[in-house]
Structure formats: C-alpha cells, structure tokens
Short mmCIF file of C-alpha atoms in Angstrom, two decimals:
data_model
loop_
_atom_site.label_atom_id
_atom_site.label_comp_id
_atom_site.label_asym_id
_atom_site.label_seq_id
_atom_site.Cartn_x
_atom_site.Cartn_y
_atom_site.Cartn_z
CA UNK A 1 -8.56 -10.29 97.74
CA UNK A 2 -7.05 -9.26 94.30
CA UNK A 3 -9.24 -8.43 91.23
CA UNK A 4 -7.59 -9.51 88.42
CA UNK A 5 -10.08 -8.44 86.20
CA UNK A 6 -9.86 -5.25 87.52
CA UNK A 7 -6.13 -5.07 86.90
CA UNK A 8 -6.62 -6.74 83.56
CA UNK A 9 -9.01 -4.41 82.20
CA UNK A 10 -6.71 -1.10 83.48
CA UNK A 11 -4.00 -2.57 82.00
CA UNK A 12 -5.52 -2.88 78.67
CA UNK A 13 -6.57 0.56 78.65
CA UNK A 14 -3.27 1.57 79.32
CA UNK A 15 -1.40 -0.59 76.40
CA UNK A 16 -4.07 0.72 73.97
CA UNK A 17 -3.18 4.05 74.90
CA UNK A 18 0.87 3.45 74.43
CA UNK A 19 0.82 1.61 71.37
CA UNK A 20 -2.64 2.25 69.78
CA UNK A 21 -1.03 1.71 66.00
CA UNK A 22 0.12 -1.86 66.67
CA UNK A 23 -2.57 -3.51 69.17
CA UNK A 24 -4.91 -5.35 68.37
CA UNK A 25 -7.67 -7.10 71.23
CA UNK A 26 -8.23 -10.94 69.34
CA UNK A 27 -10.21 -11.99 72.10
CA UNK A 28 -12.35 -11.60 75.13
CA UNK A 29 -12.86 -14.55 76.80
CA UNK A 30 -10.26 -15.07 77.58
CA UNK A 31 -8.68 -11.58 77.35
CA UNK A 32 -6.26 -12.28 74.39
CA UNK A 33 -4.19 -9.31 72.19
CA UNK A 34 -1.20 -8.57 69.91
CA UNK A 35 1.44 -6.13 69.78
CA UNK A 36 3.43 -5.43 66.91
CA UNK A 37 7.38 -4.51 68.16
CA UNK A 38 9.38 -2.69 65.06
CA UNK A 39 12.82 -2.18 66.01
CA UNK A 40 15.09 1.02 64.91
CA UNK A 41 15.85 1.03 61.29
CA UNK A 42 19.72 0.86 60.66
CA UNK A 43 21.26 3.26 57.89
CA UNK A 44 20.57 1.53 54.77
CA UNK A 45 16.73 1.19 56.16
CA UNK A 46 16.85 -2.49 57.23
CA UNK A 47 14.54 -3.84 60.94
CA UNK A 48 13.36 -6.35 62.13
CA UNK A 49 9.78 -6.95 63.46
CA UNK A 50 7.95 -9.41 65.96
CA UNK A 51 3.92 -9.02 66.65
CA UNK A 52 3.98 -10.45 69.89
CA UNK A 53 0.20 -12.60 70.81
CA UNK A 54 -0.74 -12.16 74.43
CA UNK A 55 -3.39 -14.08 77.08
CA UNK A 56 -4.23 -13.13 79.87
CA UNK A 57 -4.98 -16.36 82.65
CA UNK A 58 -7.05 -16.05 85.28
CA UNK A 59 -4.58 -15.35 88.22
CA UNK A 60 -2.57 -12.58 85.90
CA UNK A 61 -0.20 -10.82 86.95
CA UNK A 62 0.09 -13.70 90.06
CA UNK A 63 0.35 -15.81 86.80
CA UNK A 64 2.68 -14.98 83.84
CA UNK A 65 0.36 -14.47 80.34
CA UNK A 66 0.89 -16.44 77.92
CA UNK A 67 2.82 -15.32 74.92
CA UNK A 68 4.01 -16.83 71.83
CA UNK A 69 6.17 -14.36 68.49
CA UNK A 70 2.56 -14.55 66.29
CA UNK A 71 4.35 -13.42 63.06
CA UNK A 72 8.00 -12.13 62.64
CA UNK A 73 9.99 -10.42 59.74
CA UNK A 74 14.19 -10.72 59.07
CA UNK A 75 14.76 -12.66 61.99
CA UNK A 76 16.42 -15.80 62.35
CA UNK A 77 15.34 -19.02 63.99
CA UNK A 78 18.08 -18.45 66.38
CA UNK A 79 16.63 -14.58 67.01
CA UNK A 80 13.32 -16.30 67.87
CA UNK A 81 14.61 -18.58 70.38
CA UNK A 82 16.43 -15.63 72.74
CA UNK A 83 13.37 -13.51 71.98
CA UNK A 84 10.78 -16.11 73.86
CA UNK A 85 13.82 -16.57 76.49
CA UNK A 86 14.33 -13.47 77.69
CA UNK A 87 9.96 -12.87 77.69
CA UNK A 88 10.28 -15.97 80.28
CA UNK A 89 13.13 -14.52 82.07
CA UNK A 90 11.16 -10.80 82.54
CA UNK A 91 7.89 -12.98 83.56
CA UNK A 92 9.81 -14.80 86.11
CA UNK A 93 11.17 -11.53 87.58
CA UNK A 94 8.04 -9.38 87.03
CA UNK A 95 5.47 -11.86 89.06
CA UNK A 96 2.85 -9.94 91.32
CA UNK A 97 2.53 -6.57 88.95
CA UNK A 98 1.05 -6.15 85.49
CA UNK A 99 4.03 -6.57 82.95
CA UNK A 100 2.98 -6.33 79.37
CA UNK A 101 4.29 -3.32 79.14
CA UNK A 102 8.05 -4.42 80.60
CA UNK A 103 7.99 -7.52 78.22
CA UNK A 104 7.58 -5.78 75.44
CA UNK A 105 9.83 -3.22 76.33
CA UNK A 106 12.79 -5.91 76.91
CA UNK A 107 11.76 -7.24 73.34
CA UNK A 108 11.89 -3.67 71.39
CA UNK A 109 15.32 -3.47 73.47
CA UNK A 110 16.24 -7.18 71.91
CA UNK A 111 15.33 -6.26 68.59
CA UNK A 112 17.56 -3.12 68.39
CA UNK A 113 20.22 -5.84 69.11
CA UNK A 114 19.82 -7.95 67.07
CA UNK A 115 19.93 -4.50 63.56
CA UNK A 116 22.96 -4.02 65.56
CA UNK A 117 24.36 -7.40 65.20
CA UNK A 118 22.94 -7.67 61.39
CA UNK A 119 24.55 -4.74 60.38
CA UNK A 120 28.22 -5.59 62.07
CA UNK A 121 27.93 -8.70 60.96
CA UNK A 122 27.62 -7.27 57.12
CA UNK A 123 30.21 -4.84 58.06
CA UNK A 124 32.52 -7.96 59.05
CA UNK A 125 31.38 -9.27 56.06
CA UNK A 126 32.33 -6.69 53.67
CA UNK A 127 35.68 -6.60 55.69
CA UNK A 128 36.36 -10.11 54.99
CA UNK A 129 35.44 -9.71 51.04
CA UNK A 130 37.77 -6.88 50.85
CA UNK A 131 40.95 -8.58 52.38
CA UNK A 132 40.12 -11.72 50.15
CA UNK A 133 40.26 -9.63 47.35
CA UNK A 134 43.39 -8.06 48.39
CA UNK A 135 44.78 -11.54 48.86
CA UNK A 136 43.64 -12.49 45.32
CA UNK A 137 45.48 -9.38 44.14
CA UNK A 138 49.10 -9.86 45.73
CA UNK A 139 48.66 -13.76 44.44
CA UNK A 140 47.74 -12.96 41.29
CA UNK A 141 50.38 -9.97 41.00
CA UNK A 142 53.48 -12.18 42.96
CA UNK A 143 52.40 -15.75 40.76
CA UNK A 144 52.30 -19.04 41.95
CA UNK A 145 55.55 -20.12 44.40
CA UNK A 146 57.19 -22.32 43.05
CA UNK A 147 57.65 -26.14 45.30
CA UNK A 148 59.16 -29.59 44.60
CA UNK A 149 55.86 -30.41 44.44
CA UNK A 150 53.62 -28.39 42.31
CA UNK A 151 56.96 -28.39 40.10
CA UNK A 152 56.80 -32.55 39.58
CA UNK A 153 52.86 -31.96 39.07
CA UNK A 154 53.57 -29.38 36.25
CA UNK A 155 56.39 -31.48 34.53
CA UNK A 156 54.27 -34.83 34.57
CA UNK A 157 51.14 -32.52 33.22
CA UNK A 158 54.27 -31.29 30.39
CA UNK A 159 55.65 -34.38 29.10
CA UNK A 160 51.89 -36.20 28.95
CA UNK A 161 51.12 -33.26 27.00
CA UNK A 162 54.07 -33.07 24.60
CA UNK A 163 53.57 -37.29 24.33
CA UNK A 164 50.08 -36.56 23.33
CA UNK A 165 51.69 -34.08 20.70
CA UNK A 166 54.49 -36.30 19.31
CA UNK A 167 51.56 -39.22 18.88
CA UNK A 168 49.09 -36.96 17.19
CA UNK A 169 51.99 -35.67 14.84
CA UNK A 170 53.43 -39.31 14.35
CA UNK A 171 49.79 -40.19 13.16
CA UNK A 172 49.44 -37.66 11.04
CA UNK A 173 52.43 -38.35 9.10
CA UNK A 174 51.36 -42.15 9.02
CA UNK A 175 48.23 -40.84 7.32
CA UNK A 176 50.01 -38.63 4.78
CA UNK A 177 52.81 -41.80 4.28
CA UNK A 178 49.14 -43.41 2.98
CA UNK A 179 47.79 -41.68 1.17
CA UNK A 180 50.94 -40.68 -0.99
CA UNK A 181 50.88 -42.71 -4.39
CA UNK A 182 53.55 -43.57 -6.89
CA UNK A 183 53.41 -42.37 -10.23
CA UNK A 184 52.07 -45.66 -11.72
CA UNK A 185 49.44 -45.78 -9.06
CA UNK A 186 48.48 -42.52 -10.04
CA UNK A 187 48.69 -43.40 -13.65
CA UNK A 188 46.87 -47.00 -12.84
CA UNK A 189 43.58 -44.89 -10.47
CA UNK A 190 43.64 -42.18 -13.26
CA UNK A 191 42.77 -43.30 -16.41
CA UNK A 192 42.18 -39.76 -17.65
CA UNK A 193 46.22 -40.10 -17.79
CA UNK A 194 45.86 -42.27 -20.58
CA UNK A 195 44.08 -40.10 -22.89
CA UNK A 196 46.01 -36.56 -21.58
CA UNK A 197 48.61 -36.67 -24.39
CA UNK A 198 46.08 -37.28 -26.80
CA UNK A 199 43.80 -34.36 -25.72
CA UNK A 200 47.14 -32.34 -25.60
CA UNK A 201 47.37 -32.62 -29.21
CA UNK A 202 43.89 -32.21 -30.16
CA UNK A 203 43.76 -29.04 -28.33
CA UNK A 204 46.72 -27.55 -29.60
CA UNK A 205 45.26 -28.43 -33.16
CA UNK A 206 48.17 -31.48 -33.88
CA UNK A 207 50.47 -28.43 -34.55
CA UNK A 208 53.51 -29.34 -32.46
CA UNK A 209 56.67 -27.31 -33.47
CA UNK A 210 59.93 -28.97 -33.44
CA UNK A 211 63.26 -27.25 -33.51
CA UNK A 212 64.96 -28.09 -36.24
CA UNK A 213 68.65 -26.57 -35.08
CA UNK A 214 68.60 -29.81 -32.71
CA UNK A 215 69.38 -32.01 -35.54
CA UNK A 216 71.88 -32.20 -38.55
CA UNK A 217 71.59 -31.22 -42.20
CA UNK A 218 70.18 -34.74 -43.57
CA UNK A 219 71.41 -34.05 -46.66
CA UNK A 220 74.87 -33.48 -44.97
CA UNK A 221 74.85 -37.04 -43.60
CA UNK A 222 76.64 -39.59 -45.92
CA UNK A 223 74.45 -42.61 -45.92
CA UNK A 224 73.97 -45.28 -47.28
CA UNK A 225 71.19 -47.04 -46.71
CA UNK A 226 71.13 -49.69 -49.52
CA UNK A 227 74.29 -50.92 -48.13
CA UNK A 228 73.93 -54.18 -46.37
CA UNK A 229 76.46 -53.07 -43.75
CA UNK A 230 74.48 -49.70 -42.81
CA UNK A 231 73.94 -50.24 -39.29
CA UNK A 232 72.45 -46.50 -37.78
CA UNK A 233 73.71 -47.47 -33.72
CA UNK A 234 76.86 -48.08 -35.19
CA UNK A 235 76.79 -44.50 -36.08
CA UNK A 236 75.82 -43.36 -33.24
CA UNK A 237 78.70 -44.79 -31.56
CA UNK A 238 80.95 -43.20 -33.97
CA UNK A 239 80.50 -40.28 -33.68
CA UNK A 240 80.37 -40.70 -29.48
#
C-alpha cells in the first residue's frame, strides 16, 4: 500500500531545499504551497514571472495536485492560458511519481519562451517602424504620383477655392462702391465744410495776397461807365 503522506512530506523537503527563496508552505491541511518561477532576464533587463499555488490531494502523485498561476507579472492573458496547459499536459504524463518539481521545471522552460518571443516580437517591431519610416522618406522625397484621379480632386479643390476668392474680392469692392461718396454728399454729412473757407481766412489773419500782374492797368482801360451803352460782357467779348 502507498503512503502518500510519506511521499508528500519527502517531497516537500526536497522543493524547500531547491528553491528555498521562492516557496512558501500556505497550508497544512491540506498540504498547500507556492513557488515563485522568474524566467531569464533578456538584454535590456525585461522577465516575466508566475508564483505558481500548489495542493496536494489525498491520492498525490496517483492524483495530479492542484495548481492554479497565484499571481503573475508581464504576461499576457494568452501566456496564462498555455502556461496552465502545458502544467495539465506534464500532470497527465507524470501520474504515479511526485512531479512538482517537473511542472515547474516545464513552466521556468515556458517562461524563457515566452522573453524570447517578447523580445523578437519588439525586434520585429522596431523592424517594421524602421521600413515605415523609410517608406515615409522615399514618399516624401519622390512627391505624390500624379492620377486622373487625385488630379480631378485637386482641380475641383482649385477652382472652389479661387470661386471663394473672386466672391470675397467681388464683395469687397461692393463694400468700397458703398461707402464711396460724392462731393456734395460729403459736403451735405460734413458741415464743418461749410465753415472751412471761413476758418481759412481767419487763420491766415484775412490777409489773402492777390497777384496783381493777372489783371490790366485800370487806369489803362477806357471806360465809360456813365454811358448808357457801357455794357462790361460786351467787352469781354471784344477783346475775345
């Protein structure tokens, strides 16, 4: 007849032993532990970690434990999911001999992985930045090829443009057409006009020169202005 208890308890002491940093005994009754699995740090220091919570049944290792990830760091929902697999798959495979050790084995293994995958996939990542930007680059350095179609887009974008222009200018000149008064409306809204010559002449003191060499001698005019005939626009036309 098998002890399990006897087997439970050895294998205990051994796992303490191994990993005496990371485990932890939760329980007794039943026998219930953790183990904390850190993978390999990659070169710019990144892991991944999974603290693994383990209980014994009463028919172990007949019976699988029972396991569940108790706490986890940087892995996804999807790492989580192929870590509890494969623990089912080793159980399945490991039945009749203690196995704690093998499980967590196959998950340290998993977890080396899955750095491995995080850091090609940043790698790809980087990759696929770099030939982005060198596609940005030959765009931006070639310009934009020309088609029948971005060609119509860019004309119709044009002329709404320029129609927009020609309306805005058209408006303004409507507006300036407005506001533009005649003379007599500016003499008729201004009635400071009516006073300007006035001012004029009071400012300059009423002392207006005139230039005398624009007219004739007076005395050198023959006229007669007692005559009944004397008509002056007459003379004027004379002498025209």
């Amino acid at each position: 007849m098998t002890d399990y208890a006897e087997e439970q308890r050895n294998e205990l002491e051994a796992i303490e032993s191994i990993y005496p940093d990371s485990f932890t005994v939760l329980s007794e009754e039943p026998t219930s532990f953790t183990i904390t699995v850190t993978s390999d740090a990659d070169e710019n220091g990144e892991l991944v970690e999974a603290t693994l919570k383990f209980t014994y049944v009463e028919k172990y290792p007949d019976e699988p434990p029972l396991w569940e990830i108790h706490s986890q760091e940087n892995l996804e929902d999807s790492d989580v999911e192929d870590i509890l697999a494969l623990l089912q798959q080793q159980a399945e495979e490991n039945l009749g001999m203690v196995m704690i050790f093998t499980l967590v084995t196959a998950v340290q293994e998993k977890l080396n992985e899955i750095v491995d995958l995080m850091k090609n996939r940043q790698e790809e990542e980087k990759r696929q930045k770099e030939r982005e930007a060198e596609e940005a680059e030959k765009v931006a350095f070639q310009g934009t090829v020309v088609t029948i179609e971005n060609f119509l887009a860019w004309k119709a974008t044009f002329e709404m443009e320029m129609s927009e222009l020609r309306k805005k200018k058209q408006k303004e000149e409507e507006q300036a057409g407005k506001t533009k008064l005649t003379g007599k409306q500016l003499f008729e809204t201004d009635h400071n006009l009516d006073t300007s010559d006035i001012q004029f002449l009071e400012d300059t003191g009423n002392n207006v020169e005139v230039d005398e060499s624009l007219f004739q001698d007076i005395e050198d005019l023959d006229l007669d202005e007692d005559d009944p005939d004397f008509d002056p626009l007459e003379m004027g036309s004379d002498e025209d």
